[in-house]
C-alpha cells in the first residue's frame, strides 16, 4: 500500500516547494516574534503616556490574549472546512488593516477594541504555520523545517529590538505608533505572497476526496522540485485512494467525527499537550510582561533586550541541529531538558535576584523557545490529518487562555516582590517535567500519517 508519505520521500522529495512554503508562512511566525516582544513594550509605554492604573494595565495585556484564544478556536474549525491557504490569506490580509488602525489609536477604549480584534485575526492565521510545514515536509526533515519557524520567531524579536533603538527613548517612552507601522510590513508581505505563491496542501485535498486536484498538485510539485515532468502511475493513484479510504475508516471507528480531539484514541495525549501549553504560556508571560519593568528597575538599557534575543537565536540554531536525531534529541527529550532548565533558572532567579537577572531571563527564554517549537511539532504529529488543524489550534487556544488572567496575578505578585513570580514558575516547571514522563509515541523521523497495523 502506498501513502502520501511514501511519495513525499521517494518521488516528490524536498526542494523549492517546501522552501517557498516555509518562506511565506515563516513571515507570520516572524511577526509573532515581533508581536510578543512588542506587546510588553506597548503596555509599558502606554501605561506612562496615558496614565493608566493597574487594572487598565492588566486589562490591556489580557485583551490581546483573549483575542488570540478566540482566533485559535476559530482556526480550529474553519481551516479544515475552507482550507489552510484560504484561511491564511484572508486573515493575514485583515491583520494589515488592524495594525494600521492601531497605529492611529488615541484612547484606551479604542486600543482595547483594536487589540481584541487584532488578536482574533492574528490568532486565526499563525497556528497554520506548523500545520503547513508538517504536511509538506519529509519525515527526516520535518523537525528541522518546524524549528526554522522557531528561528524566524526569534529573528522577529531581534528585528523589533533593533527598531527600538530608532523609535524608542527607553522601555517606557518613544514613537510606538511609527514602530507598529513598520512592524506591519512583514504581515503585508505574507498576505501578498500567499495570494500568488502559496499552495493548498496535498493532504488537505486527499482528505476532502478531491483526488484529481491532489494528483495534479503532486505532479506540479515534482516538476517544481526536480525539474522533471513526471506523471503519477495508475498504481500510485489507486494506492493513494486506498490509503485515504483506510484513514477515513479508522476515523469512523475511533468516532473522530463525533468527539474530535477528545475521542478515546486521542483524549489523553490531548490533555497532556494542553497542560504543557498552559504551563509554557504562563512561564512565557512572566518574561514578556515583567521584563521591561525588571530591566527598568535594574537600570538596563534597550541593548540588554537585544543581546538576550541574539543569544536566544544562537541557542535555537543549536536545537535545529539535533531535533531530528532520536538518539540525542527527539521531541520528548527536548521537553524534558527544557523543564529541567526552567526549574534551575526560576529557582536561582528567585534566590539570587538582580545578580542573576540577565542570565536567568535568558535561560527561561531559551527553554520556552525550545518548548514552543517542540510542542508545535508534537501537536501536528499526534493527530491524523482530519484533526490536525483542530488539535493544533485548540492547543494554542487553551494554552493562551491560561495567559489571559496571568497579568492579574503576575503584577500583584510583582508588586509584593519583583522576583516572587519566578518562585511560582519554578513549581510549575516541576509539574511540566512530570507530565513529560507520560508522553508516548514520539514521531521523530517517522511518517506523519500511519496506520496501526504499520
Coordinates of C-alpha atoms in Angstrom, one line a residue, residues 24 27-36 38 88 91-104 115 118 121-122 125 156 159-160 163 167 175-193:
X24 CA 5.7 32.6 3.2
X27 CA 6.7 35.6 7.8
X28 CA 3.8 35.2 10.1
X29 CA 6.0 33.4 12.6
X30 CA 8.5 36.2 12.2
X31 CA 5.6 38.6 13.0
X32 CA 4.6 36.5 16.0
X33 CA 8.0 37.1 17.5
X34 CA 7.6 40.9 16.8
X35 CA 4.2 41.0 18.4
X36 CA 5.1 39.2 21.6
X38 CA 6.2 44.5 21.2
X88 CA -4.2 32.0 6.0
X91 CA -6.7 36.6 8.0
X92 CA -3.2 37.9 7.2
X93 CA -5.0 40.4 4.9
X94 CA -7.2 41.6 7.8
X95 CA -4.2 41.8 10.1
X96 CA -2.7 44.5 7.8
X97 CA -5.7 46.8 8.2
X98 CA -5.9 46.3 12.0
X99 CA -2.2 47.1 12.5
X100 CA -2.6 50.4 10.7
X101 CA -5.7 51.4 12.7
X102 CA -3.9 50.5 15.9
X103 CA -1.2 52.9 15.0
X104 CA -3.6 55.9 14.9
X115 CA -6.1 44.8 20.3
X118 CA -6.2 42.0 16.0
X121 CA -7.4 37.8 13.3
X122 CA -3.8 37.1 14.0
X125 CA -3.6 32.7 10.9
X156 CA 11.4 38.7 14.6
X159 CA 14.3 42.8 14.3
X160 CA 12.0 44.6 16.8
X163 CA 14.0 49.1 15.6
X167 CA 11.9 54.6 17.6
X175 CA 7.3 56.6 19.0
X176 CA 5.3 53.4 19.4
X177 CA 3.0 54.4 16.5
X178 CA 5.8 54.5 14.0
X179 CA 7.2 51.3 15.4
X180 CA 3.9 49.4 14.9
X181 CA 3.5 50.6 11.3
X182 CA 7.0 49.3 10.4
X183 CA 6.1 46.0 12.1
X184 CA 3.1 45.7 9.7
X185 CA 5.3 45.3 6.7
X186 CA 6.1 41.6 7.1
X187 CA 2.4 40.8 7.6
X188 CA 1.6 42.6 4.4
X189 CA 4.2 40.7 2.5
X190 CA 2.8 37.4 3.9
X191 CA -0.6 38.3 2.6
X192 CA 0.6 39.3 -0.9
X193 CA 2.9 36.3 -1.3

